């Protein structure tokens, strides 16, 4: 080759390298521009987490253990022993699953807890709170970092789990469902850990919460591993996957998990939101999802599948506990609305009446829970009579149907009584001490326990230990009354009188709370101060802020001061 040809070849190579370098530079610039649209907290947390010693050690240890377990599995498998091959495959699968569950269930949630608790301990959270980042972005960035770590752990172990499909005894549906469930469990535990990190600001309380969190995560790891072992040993998912009911159940579980994740996310966001902001509306809207999903699935199941009376009972009691716990915390909210909250209220009375149950306040929150749980006895009654009309022998189901309807209405009356009395007590406590949602839950729990213990103690000292029959004295004893509804009660007259007493007590409690409920509807929409308008104009580049749009048919245009 001549000197000229050599120079041309070298020049072509250099030009090609420059073209590739320019393409890589363009790709890098594009990725950099896209990164600017990401959550800043996510970028910061991802850099810190991926460069930390904890992640490096955990990820390297995981890869090492997976490699060692793969070598042991290859040595242990006996190709000649066909009879024992399925058991060997299950053992290999469980080994990979335990190695994956450890970082997902224990390491990732604990890292999420420490990421937010460390901000509070080091005093850097105050700097975050005064920036333009919203509480949603802060919690979302922390949660996004946890999801990114989950993806890395899954990418390391999932190929090994998928490899076990080539072995006898493991089906692809089981592998996919187990990976899905462990991922959902890790996400729920991570957002729960973030919520726990926002609860306590003092160091000693954070240490106590940290100990409880570690113990709880270890227990969750044991439960997840046990659940995975049960699923893999069942080996019935491949055949069940051909049925519609199986996927309906999977979708129902995932929908409930998604609603629970949203509730925990909104609670964590509310815990780091300023007191002057509206922290209640988002939580209350999220609280509507689990009952709707539960009863929506129950209604569909009763219409599409065979009717089972136990399914309604199994749904009533968890929903009652759910609204009882939520209501006990809601009734402990502050009764005062800040000026910023009042500026967001509708102007018309009808608009405020329709949205009042979502506004902050114990009275509106109490009615929000009572009205939502009222749907339970109504839906149970409608479902019961609908199934009764479809029964070939309707008279055989009348007895069980009546008990289900009575249980729903009795639980609703108890909920009205306990939450209404708790709201009245909390209102008095607001005048003498600081009240938070945890105190509201504690007072409701004490009322519930007192309702059980008081009649038992009175009956014990009056009639002695030999006679603990159900009487009108047990009107406050919720568990005993519910048991009497589903057994052959020896005192039907006393049970009937207790029902009437509960109805009268629920009506009386609603009347006692009527004044507070009415006052919660009378809040007027506050006009926006001139200084706030000027501040908004300065942030918008000197332009006058545009007039607010009409958000609903009952609202009116906001006349700015």
Coordinates of C-alpha atoms in Angstrom, one line a residue:
X1 CA 0.0 0.0 0.0
X2 CA 1.3 3.4 -1.0
X3 CA 1.8 6.3 1.4
X4 CA -1.2 8.2 -0.1
X5 CA -3.5 5.2 0.3
X6 CA -2.3 4.8 3.9
X7 CA -3.0 8.4 4.7
X8 CA -6.5 8.2 3.2
X9 CA -7.3 5.1 5.3
X10 CA -6.1 6.7 8.5
X11 CA -8.2 9.8 7.7
X12 CA -11.3 7.6 7.1
X13 CA -10.7 5.9 10.4
X14 CA -10.4 9.3 12.2
X15 CA -13.5 10.6 10.5
X16 CA -15.5 7.5 11.6
X17 CA -14.3 7.8 15.1
X18 CA -15.3 11.5 15.2
X19 CA -18.8 10.5 13.8
X20 CA -19.2 7.9 16.6
X21 CA -18.0 10.3 19.2
X22 CA -20.4 13.0 18.0
X23 CA -23.3 10.4 18.1
X24 CA -22.4 9.4 21.6
X25 CA -22.1 13.0 22.7
X26 CA -25.6 13.7 21.2
X27 CA -27.0 10.7 23.1
X28 CA -25.3 11.9 26.3
X29 CA -26.8 15.4 25.9
X30 CA -30.2 14.0 25.3
X31 CA -30.0 11.8 28.4
X32 CA -28.8 14.8 30.4
X33 CA -31.8 16.9 29.2
X34 CA -34.2 14.1 30.1
X35 CA -32.6 13.9 33.5
X36 CA -33.5 17.5 34.2
X37 CA -37.2 16.5 34.0
X38 CA -36.8 13.9 36.7
X39 CA -37.5 14.4 40.3
X40 CA -34.5 16.1 41.9
X41 CA -34.9 14.0 45.1
X42 CA -34.9 10.9 42.9
X43 CA -31.6 11.9 41.2
X44 CA -30.0 12.7 44.5
X45 CA -31.2 9.6 46.3
X46 CA -30.2 7.4 43.4
X47 CA -26.7 8.7 43.3
X48 CA -26.2 8.4 47.1
X49 CA -27.8 5.0 47.3
X50 CA -25.9 3.4 44.3
X51 CA -22.6 4.9 45.6
X52 CA -23.1 3.9 49.2
X53 CA -21.2 1.1 50.9
X54 CA -24.4 -0.5 52.0
X55 CA -25.7 -1.0 48.5
X56 CA -22.3 -2.1 47.1
X57 CA -21.8 -4.7 49.8
X58 CA -25.3 -6.0 49.6
X59 CA -25.3 -6.2 45.8
X60 CA -21.9 -7.9 45.7
X61 CA -22.9 -10.3 48.5
X62 CA -26.1 -11.1 46.6
X63 CA -24.3 -11.9 43.4
X64 CA -21.8 -14.0 45.2
X65 CA -24.5 -16.0 47.0
X66 CA -26.4 -16.5 43.8
X67 CA -23.3 -17.7 42.1
X68 CA -22.5 -20.1 44.9
X69 CA -26.0 -21.5 45.0
X70 CA -25.9 -22.0 41.2
X71 CA -22.7 -24.1 41.6
X72 CA -24.2 -26.1 44.4
X73 CA -27.4 -26.7 42.5
X74 CA -25.4 -27.9 39.5
X75 CA -23.5 -30.3 41.6
X76 CA -26.6 -31.5 43.6
X77 CA -28.9 -32.2 40.7
X78 CA -28.8 -35.9 39.7
X79 CA -29.9 -36.3 36.0
X80 CA -30.4 -40.0 36.5
X81 CA -32.9 -39.7 39.4
X82 CA -36.0 -38.7 37.5
X83 CA -38.4 -39.4 40.3
X84 CA -36.7 -36.9 42.7
X85 CA -36.2 -34.2 40.0
X86 CA -39.3 -32.1 40.9
X87 CA -38.3 -31.9 44.5
X88 CA -34.8 -30.9 43.6
X89 CA -36.2 -28.2 41.3
X90 CA -38.4 -26.8 44.1
X91 CA -35.5 -26.6 46.5
X92 CA -33.3 -24.8 43.9
X93 CA -36.2 -22.3 43.2
X94 CA -36.7 -21.7 46.9
X95 CA -33.0 -21.0 47.4
X96 CA -33.1 -18.3 44.7
X97 CA -36.3 -16.9 46.1
X98 CA -35.0 -16.5 49.6
X99 CA -31.9 -14.8 48.3
X100 CA -34.1 -12.3 46.4
X101 CA -36.6 -11.8 49.2
X102 CA -33.9 -10.8 51.7
X103 CA -32.9 -7.5 50.0
X104 CA -36.4 -6.7 48.7
X105 CA -38.2 -7.2 52.1
X106 CA -35.5 -6.3 54.5
X107 CA -32.8 -4.1 52.9
X108 CA -34.8 -1.8 50.6
X109 CA -37.5 -0.8 53.1
X110 CA -34.9 -0.2 55.8
X111 CA -32.8 1.9 53.4
X112 CA -36.0 4.0 52.6
X113 CA -36.6 4.5 56.3
X114 CA -33.0 5.6 56.9
X115 CA -32.9 8.0 53.9
X116 CA -35.8 10.1 55.3
X117 CA -35.0 9.6 59.0
X118 CA -31.4 10.7 58.3
X119 CA -32.7 13.9 56.7
X120 CA -34.6 14.7 59.9
X121 CA -31.7 13.7 62.2
X122 CA -29.1 15.7 60.3
X123 CA -31.3 18.8 60.0
X124 CA -31.2 18.8 56.2
X125 CA -34.9 18.3 55.9
X126 CA -35.6 21.9 56.9
X127 CA -33.6 22.9 53.8
X128 CA -35.7 20.7 51.7
X129 CA -39.0 22.0 53.2
X130 CA -38.1 25.7 52.3
X131 CA -37.3 24.8 48.6
X132 CA -39.9 24.8 45.8
X133 CA -40.1 21.0 46.1
X134 CA -43.5 19.8 47.3
X135 CA -44.1 17.1 49.9
X136 CA -45.3 14.9 47.1
X137 CA -42.0 15.3 45.3
X138 CA -40.0 14.6 48.4
X139 CA -41.9 11.3 49.2
X140 CA -42.0 10.4 45.6
X141 CA -38.3 10.8 45.2
X142 CA -37.5 8.7 48.2
X143 CA -39.9 6.0 47.0
X144 CA -38.5 6.2 43.4
X145 CA -35.0 5.5 44.8
X146 CA -36.4 2.4 46.6
X147 CA -38.0 1.2 43.4
X148 CA -34.8 1.7 41.5
X149 CA -32.9 -0.5 44.0
X150 CA -35.7 -3.1 43.7
X151 CA -35.2 -3.2 39.9
X152 CA -31.5 -3.8 40.3
X153 CA -32.0 -6.6 42.7
X154 CA -34.7 -8.1 40.5
X155 CA -32.5 -7.9 37.4
X156 CA -29.8 -9.8 39.3
X157 CA -31.8 -12.8 40.5
X158 CA -34.9 -13.0 38.2
X159 CA -32.9 -14.7 35.4
X160 CA -31.9 -17.4 37.8
X161 CA -35.6 -17.9 38.8
X162 CA -36.6 -17.9 35.2
X163 CA -33.9 -20.6 34.5
X164 CA -35.7 -22.9 37.0
X165 CA -38.6 -23.1 34.5
X166 CA -36.4 -25.5 32.4
X167 CA -36.4 -27.9 35.4
X168 CA -39.3 -30.2 36.0
X169 CA -41.8 -29.2 38.7
X170 CA -41.8 -25.4 38.2
X171 CA -44.3 -23.6 36.0
X172 CA -44.0 -20.2 34.5
X173 CA -47.2 -18.9 36.0
X174 CA -46.0 -19.6 39.6
X175 CA -42.7 -17.9 38.8
X176 CA -44.4 -14.8 37.5
X177 CA -46.9 -14.5 40.4
X178 CA -44.2 -15.0 43.1
X179 CA -42.1 -12.3 41.5
X180 CA -45.1 -10.0 41.3
X181 CA -46.2 -10.6 44.9
X182 CA -42.7 -10.1 46.4
X183 CA -42.3 -6.9 44.4
X184 CA -45.7 -5.6 45.6
X185 CA -44.8 -6.5 49.2
X186 CA -41.5 -4.7 48.9
X187 CA -43.2 -1.6 47.6
X188 CA -45.8 -1.6 50.4
X189 CA -43.1 -2.1 53.1
X190 CA -41.0 0.7 51.6
X191 CA -43.8 3.3 51.6
X192 CA -44.7 2.1 55.2
X193 CA -41.1 2.7 56.2
X194 CA -41.2 6.2 54.8
X195 CA -44.4 6.9 56.8
X196 CA -42.8 5.6 60.0
X197 CA -39.8 7.9 59.4
X198 CA -42.1 10.9 59.3
X199 CA -43.8 10.2 62.6
X200 CA -41.1 10.9 65.2
X201 CA -38.7 13.9 65.0
X202 CA -36.9 13.2 68.3
X203 CA -33.9 10.9 68.1
X204 CA -35.0 8.5 70.9
X205 CA -38.4 7.9 69.3
X206 CA -36.7 7.3 66.0
X207 CA -34.4 4.7 67.6
X208 CA -37.5 3.0 69.1
X209 CA -39.3 3.0 65.7
X210 CA -36.1 1.7 64.1
X211 CA -36.0 -1.3 66.4
X212 CA -39.7 -2.1 65.8
X213 CA -39.2 -1.7 62.1
X214 CA -36.4 -4.2 62.0
X215 CA -38.3 -6.7 64.0
X216 CA -41.4 -6.2 61.7
X217 CA -39.3 -6.5 58.5
X218 CA -37.8 -9.8 59.8
X219 CA -41.3 -11.1 60.5
X220 CA -42.4 -9.9 57.1
X221 CA -39.4 -11.7 55.5
X222 CA -40.4 -14.9 57.3
X223 CA -44.0 -14.6 56.1
X224 CA -43.0 -13.9 52.5
X225 CA -40.7 -16.9 52.4
X226 CA -43.4 -19.1 53.9
X227 CA -46.0 -17.8 51.5
X228 CA -43.6 -18.5 48.6
X229 CA -43.0 -22.0 49.8
X230 CA -46.7 -22.7 50.0
X231 CA -47.2 -21.3 46.5
X232 CA -44.4 -23.3 44.9
X233 CA -45.4 -26.5 46.6
X234 CA -49.1 -26.1 45.5
X235 CA -48.1 -26.3 41.8
X236 CA -51.8 -25.7 40.9
X237 CA -51.4 -22.3 39.3
X238 CA -50.8 -23.5 35.8
X239 CA -54.1 -25.3 35.6
X240 CA -55.9 -22.6 37.6
X241 CA -54.6 -19.9 35.3
X242 CA -57.0 -21.1 32.6
X243 CA -60.0 -20.0 34.6
X244 CA -61.4 -16.5 34.8
X245 CA -62.0 -16.6 38.5
X246 CA -58.2 -17.0 39.2
X247 CA -57.2 -13.9 37.3
X248 CA -60.2 -12.0 38.9
X249 CA -58.8 -12.9 42.3
X250 CA -55.3 -11.8 41.3
X251 CA -56.6 -8.5 40.0
X252 CA -58.7 -7.9 43.1
X253 CA -55.6 -8.4 45.3
X254 CA -53.4 -6.1 43.2
X255 CA -56.2 -3.4 43.2
X256 CA -56.4 -3.6 47.0
X257 CA -52.6 -3.4 47.3
X258 CA -52.5 -0.4 45.0
X259 CA -55.2 1.4 47.1
X260 CA -53.2 0.6 50.3
X261 CA -50.1 2.0 48.7
X262 CA -51.9 5.2 47.7
X263 CA -53.3 5.7 51.3
X264 CA -49.8 5.2 52.8
X265 CA -48.3 7.6 50.3
X266 CA -50.9 10.3 51.0
X267 CA -50.4 9.8 54.8
X268 CA -46.6 10.2 54.5
X269 CA -47.1 13.3 52.3
X270 CA -49.5 14.8 54.9
X271 CA -47.1 14.2 57.7
X272 CA -44.4 16.5 56.2
X273 CA -46.9 19.1 54.9
X274 CA -47.3 22.4 56.8
X275 CA -50.2 22.7 59.2
X276 CA -51.7 25.5 57.2
X277 CA -52.1 23.3 54.2
X278 CA -55.0 21.0 53.5
X279 CA -53.7 17.6 54.5
X280 CA -57.1 15.8 54.8
X281 CA -58.8 15.8 51.4
X282 CA -56.2 13.6 49.6
X283 CA -56.2 11.1 52.4
X284 CA -60.0 10.9 52.5
X285 CA -60.3 10.5 48.8
X286 CA -57.8 7.6 49.0
X287 CA -59.7 6.0 51.8
X288 CA -62.7 5.5 49.5
X289 CA -60.8 3.1 47.3
X290 CA -60.5 -0.1 49.4
X291 CA -64.2 -0.3 50.4
X292 CA -65.2 0.4 46.8
X293 CA -62.8 -2.3 45.5
X294 CA -64.0 -4.8 48.1
X295 CA -67.7 -4.4 47.6
X296 CA -67.3 -4.0 43.9
X297 CA -65.5 -7.3 43.7
X298 CA -68.0 -8.9 46.1
X299 CA -70.9 -7.7 44.0
X300 CA -69.3 -9.0 40.8
X301 CA -68.4 -12.3 42.5
X302 CA -72.0 -12.8 43.8
X303 CA -73.4 -12.1 40.3
X304 CA -70.9 -14.1 38.3
X305 CA -70.1 -17.0 40.7
X306 CA -72.0 -19.1 43.1
X307 CA -73.4 -17.3 46.1
X308 CA -71.7 -18.0 49.5
X309 CA -73.2 -16.3 52.6
X310 CA -69.8 -16.4 54.3
X311 CA -68.3 -14.1 51.7
X312 CA -70.4 -11.2 52.8
X313 CA -69.6 -11.7 56.5
X314 CA -65.9 -11.9 55.7
X315 CA -66.2 -8.5 54.0
X316 CA -68.3 -6.7 56.6
X317 CA -66.0 -7.2 59.6
X318 CA -62.7 -6.0 57.9
X319 CA -64.5 -3.0 56.4
X320 CA -65.9 -2.1 59.8
X321 CA -62.5 -2.4 61.4
X322 CA -61.0 -0.3 58.5
X323 CA -63.5 2.6 59.0
X324 CA -63.2 2.4 62.7
X325 CA -59.5 2.8 62.7
X326 CA -59.6 5.5 60.0
X327 CA -62.5 7.3 61.8
X328 CA -60.7 7.3 65.1
X329 CA -57.8 9.2 63.6
X330 CA -59.9 11.6 61.5
X331 CA -62.0 12.7 64.5
X332 CA -58.8 13.9 66.2
X333 CA -58.0 16.5 63.5
X334 CA -57.9 20.2 64.3
X335 CA -61.3 21.9 64.1
X336 CA -59.7 25.1 62.8
X337 CA -59.3 25.9 59.1
X338 CA -56.5 28.1 58.2
X339 CA -56.9 31.1 55.8
X340 CA -55.2 29.2 53.1
X341 CA -57.6 26.3 53.4
X342 CA -60.6 28.6 53.4
X343 CA -59.4 30.3 50.2
X344 CA -59.8 26.9 48.5
X345 CA -63.5 26.4 49.6
X346 CA -66.4 26.8 47.1
X347 CA -68.3 30.0 47.4
X348 CA -71.8 28.7 47.2
X349 CA -73.5 26.9 50.1
X350 CA -74.4 23.9 47.9
X351 CA -70.8 23.6 46.8
X352 CA -69.5 23.7 50.3
X353 CA -72.2 21.1 51.4
X354 CA -71.1 18.7 48.7
X355 CA -67.4 19.0 49.4
X356 CA -67.6 19.6 53.2
X357 CA -67.0 15.9 54.0
X358 CA -63.6 16.1 52.3
X359 CA -62.5 19.3 54.1
X360 CA -60.3 19.1 57.2
X361 CA -62.1 19.0 60.6
X362 CA -63.3 16.3 63.1
X363 CA -67.0 17.0 62.5
X364 CA -66.8 16.7 58.7
X365 CA -64.5 13.7 59.1
X366 CA -66.9 11.9 61.4
X367 CA -69.8 12.3 59.0
X368 CA -67.5 11.3 56.1
X369 CA -66.8 7.9 57.8
X370 CA -70.4 7.4 59.0
X371 CA -71.9 8.1 55.5
X372 CA -69.3 5.9 53.8
X373 CA -69.9 3.0 56.2
X374 CA -73.7 3.4 55.7
X375 CA -73.2 2.0 52.2
X376 CA -72.1 -1.3 53.8
X377 CA -75.5 -2.3 55.3
X378 CA -77.3 -0.9 52.2
X379 CA -75.1 -2.9 49.8
X380 CA -75.4 -6.0 52.0
X381 CA -79.2 -5.7 52.1
X382 CA -79.4 -5.3 48.4
X383 CA -77.0 -8.2 47.7
X384 CA -78.8 -10.4 50.2
X385 CA -82.2 -9.9 48.7
X386 CA -80.8 -10.2 45.2
X387 CA -79.3 -13.6 46.0
X388 CA -82.4 -14.6 47.9
X389 CA -84.5 -14.0 44.8
X390 CA -82.2 -16.2 42.8
X391 CA -82.2 -19.1 45.2
X392 CA -84.1 -22.2 44.2
X393 CA -85.3 -22.5 47.8
X394 CA -85.4 -19.0 49.1
X395 CA -86.9 -19.9 52.5
X396 CA -83.8 -21.9 53.4
X397 CA -81.5 -18.8 53.2
X398 CA -83.8 -16.4 55.0
X399 CA -82.3 -17.1 58.4
X400 CA -78.7 -16.6 57.4
X401 CA -79.7 -13.6 55.2
X402 CA -81.4 -11.8 58.2
X403 CA -78.3 -12.3 60.3
X404 CA -76.0 -10.8 57.7
X405 CA -78.2 -7.7 57.4
X406 CA -78.6 -7.3 61.1
X407 CA -74.8 -7.6 61.6
X408 CA -74.2 -4.8 59.0
X409 CA -76.7 -2.4 60.7
X410 CA -75.5 -3.2 64.2
X411 CA -71.9 -2.5 63.3
X412 CA -72.9 0.8 61.7
X413 CA -74.7 1.9 64.8
X414 CA -71.7 0.9 67.0
X415 CA -69.5 2.9 64.6
X416 CA -71.7 6.0 64.9
X417 CA -71.7 5.7 68.7
X418 CA -68.0 5.2 69.3
X419 CA -66.8 7.8 66.7
X420 CA -69.4 10.3 67.8
X421 CA -68.5 10.0 71.5
X422 CA -64.8 10.1 70.6
X423 CA -65.3 13.3 68.6
X424 CA -67.1 15.0 71.5
X425 CA -64.2 14.0 73.9
X426 CA -61.5 15.1 71.5
X427 CA -63.3 18.5 71.0
X428 CA -63.0 19.1 74.8
X429 CA -59.4 17.9 74.8
X430 CA -58.5 20.5 72.1
X431 CA -59.1 23.3 74.7
X432 CA -56.7 22.0 77.3
X433 CA -53.9 20.1 75.4
X434 CA -52.4 19.3 72.0
X435 CA -54.2 16.5 70.3
X436 CA -52.9 14.4 67.4
X437 CA -54.3 11.5 65.4
X438 CA -52.6 8.9 67.5
X439 CA -54.4 10.2 70.6
X440 CA -57.7 10.0 68.7
X441 CA -57.0 6.3 68.0
X442 CA -56.0 5.7 71.6
X443 CA -59.2 7.3 73.0
X444 CA -61.4 5.2 70.6
X445 CA -59.6 2.1 71.6
X446 CA -60.1 2.9 75.3
X447 CA -63.8 3.5 74.7
X448 CA -64.1 0.2 72.9
X449 CA -62.3 -1.7 75.7
X450 CA -64.3 0.1 78.3
X451 CA -67.5 -1.0 76.5
X452 CA -66.4 -4.6 76.8
X453 CA -65.0 -4.5 80.4
X454 CA -67.7 -2.4 82.1
X455 CA -70.7 -4.8 81.7
X456 CA -68.5 -7.8 82.3
X457 CA -67.3 -6.5 85.6
X458 CA -70.7 -5.3 86.7
X459 CA -72.3 -8.6 85.9
X460 CA -69.4 -10.5 87.6
X461 CA -69.8 -8.5 90.9
X462 CA -73.6 -8.6 90.8
X463 CA -74.4 -12.2 89.7
X464 CA -71.0 -13.9 90.2
X465 CA -68.7 -15.8 87.9
X466 CA -71.2 -18.6 87.3
X467 CA -73.7 -16.4 85.3
X468 CA -72.4 -14.5 82.3
X469 CA -75.5 -14.7 80.1
X470 CA -76.3 -12.0 77.6
X471 CA -78.5 -9.3 78.9
X472 CA -79.4 -5.6 78.2
X473 CA -76.3 -4.7 80.3
X474 CA -74.1 -5.8 77.4
X475 CA -75.4 -3.1 75.0
X476 CA -71.9 -1.5 74.9
X477 CA -70.2 -4.9 74.3
X478 CA -69.7 -5.0 70.6
X479 CA -68.1 -8.5 70.3
X480 CA -70.6 -10.2 72.6
X481 CA -73.5 -8.6 70.7
X482 CA -72.1 -9.7 67.3
X483 CA -71.6 -13.3 68.6
X484 CA -75.2 -13.4 69.9
X485 CA -76.4 -12.5 66.4
X486 CA -74.9 -15.6 64.9
X487 CA -75.6 -18.2 67.6
X488 CA -78.8 -19.5 69.0
X489 CA -79.3 -16.8 71.6
X490 CA -80.9 -17.9 74.9
X491 CA -82.3 -14.4 75.4
X492 CA -83.9 -13.2 72.2
X493 CA -85.9 -10.5 74.0
X494 CA -82.7 -9.0 75.5
X495 CA -81.1 -9.0 72.0
X496 CA -84.1 -7.3 70.5
X497 CA -84.0 -4.6 73.2
X498 CA -80.3 -4.1 72.7
X499 CA -80.9 -3.4 69.0
X500 CA -83.5 -0.7 69.9
X501 CA -81.2 0.8 72.5
X502 CA -78.4 0.9 70.0
X503 CA -80.6 2.7 67.4
X504 CA -81.7 5.2 70.1
X505 CA -78.1 5.8 71.2
X506 CA -76.9 6.3 67.6
X507 CA -79.6 8.8 66.9
X508 CA -78.8 10.7 70.2
X509 CA -75.1 10.8 69.3
X510 CA -75.9 12.1 65.8
X511 CA -78.0 14.9 67.4
X512 CA -75.2 15.8 69.8
X513 CA -72.8 16.1 66.9
X514 CA -75.3 17.9 64.6
X515 CA -74.1 21.4 65.8
X516 CA -70.5 20.8 64.9
X517 CA -71.5 19.2 61.6
X518 CA -73.6 22.3 60.7
X519 CA -70.8 24.7 61.7
X520 CA -68.4 22.9 59.4
X521 CA -70.8 23.8 56.5
X522 CA -70.8 27.5 57.4
X523 CA -67.2 28.2 56.6
X524 CA -67.1 31.0 54.1
X525 CA -64.6 31.2 51.3
X526 CA -61.9 33.7 52.3
X527 CA -60.8 36.3 49.8
X528 CA -57.3 36.3 48.6
X529 CA -55.3 39.1 50.3
X530 CA -53.7 41.8 48.1
X531 CA -50.2 40.8 49.3
X532 CA -50.7 37.2 48.2
X533 CA -51.9 38.4 44.7
X534 CA -48.8 40.6 44.4
X535 CA -46.6 37.7 45.5
X536 CA -48.2 35.4 42.9
X537 CA -47.6 38.1 40.3
X538 CA -43.9 38.4 41.2
X539 CA -43.5 34.6 40.9
X540 CA -45.2 34.6 37.5
X541 CA -42.8 37.1 36.0
X542 CA -44.8 40.3 36.7
X543 CA -47.9 39.0 34.9
X544 CA -51.2 39.3 36.7
X545 CA -52.4 35.8 37.8
X546 CA -55.3 34.7 35.7
X547 CA -58.8 34.4 37.3
X548 CA -59.6 30.9 38.6
X549 CA -61.7 28.7 36.4
X550 CA -65.1 27.4 37.5
X551 CA -64.3 24.0 38.9
X552 CA -67.8 22.7 39.4
X553 CA -71.4 23.6 38.5
X554 CA -72.1 24.9 42.1
X555 CA -69.0 27.1 42.4
X556 CA -68.7 30.8 41.4
X557 CA -65.9 32.9 40.1
X558 CA -63.5 34.0 42.9
X559 CA -63.4 37.8 43.2
X560 CA -59.9 38.6 44.2
X561 CA -59.4 41.5 46.6

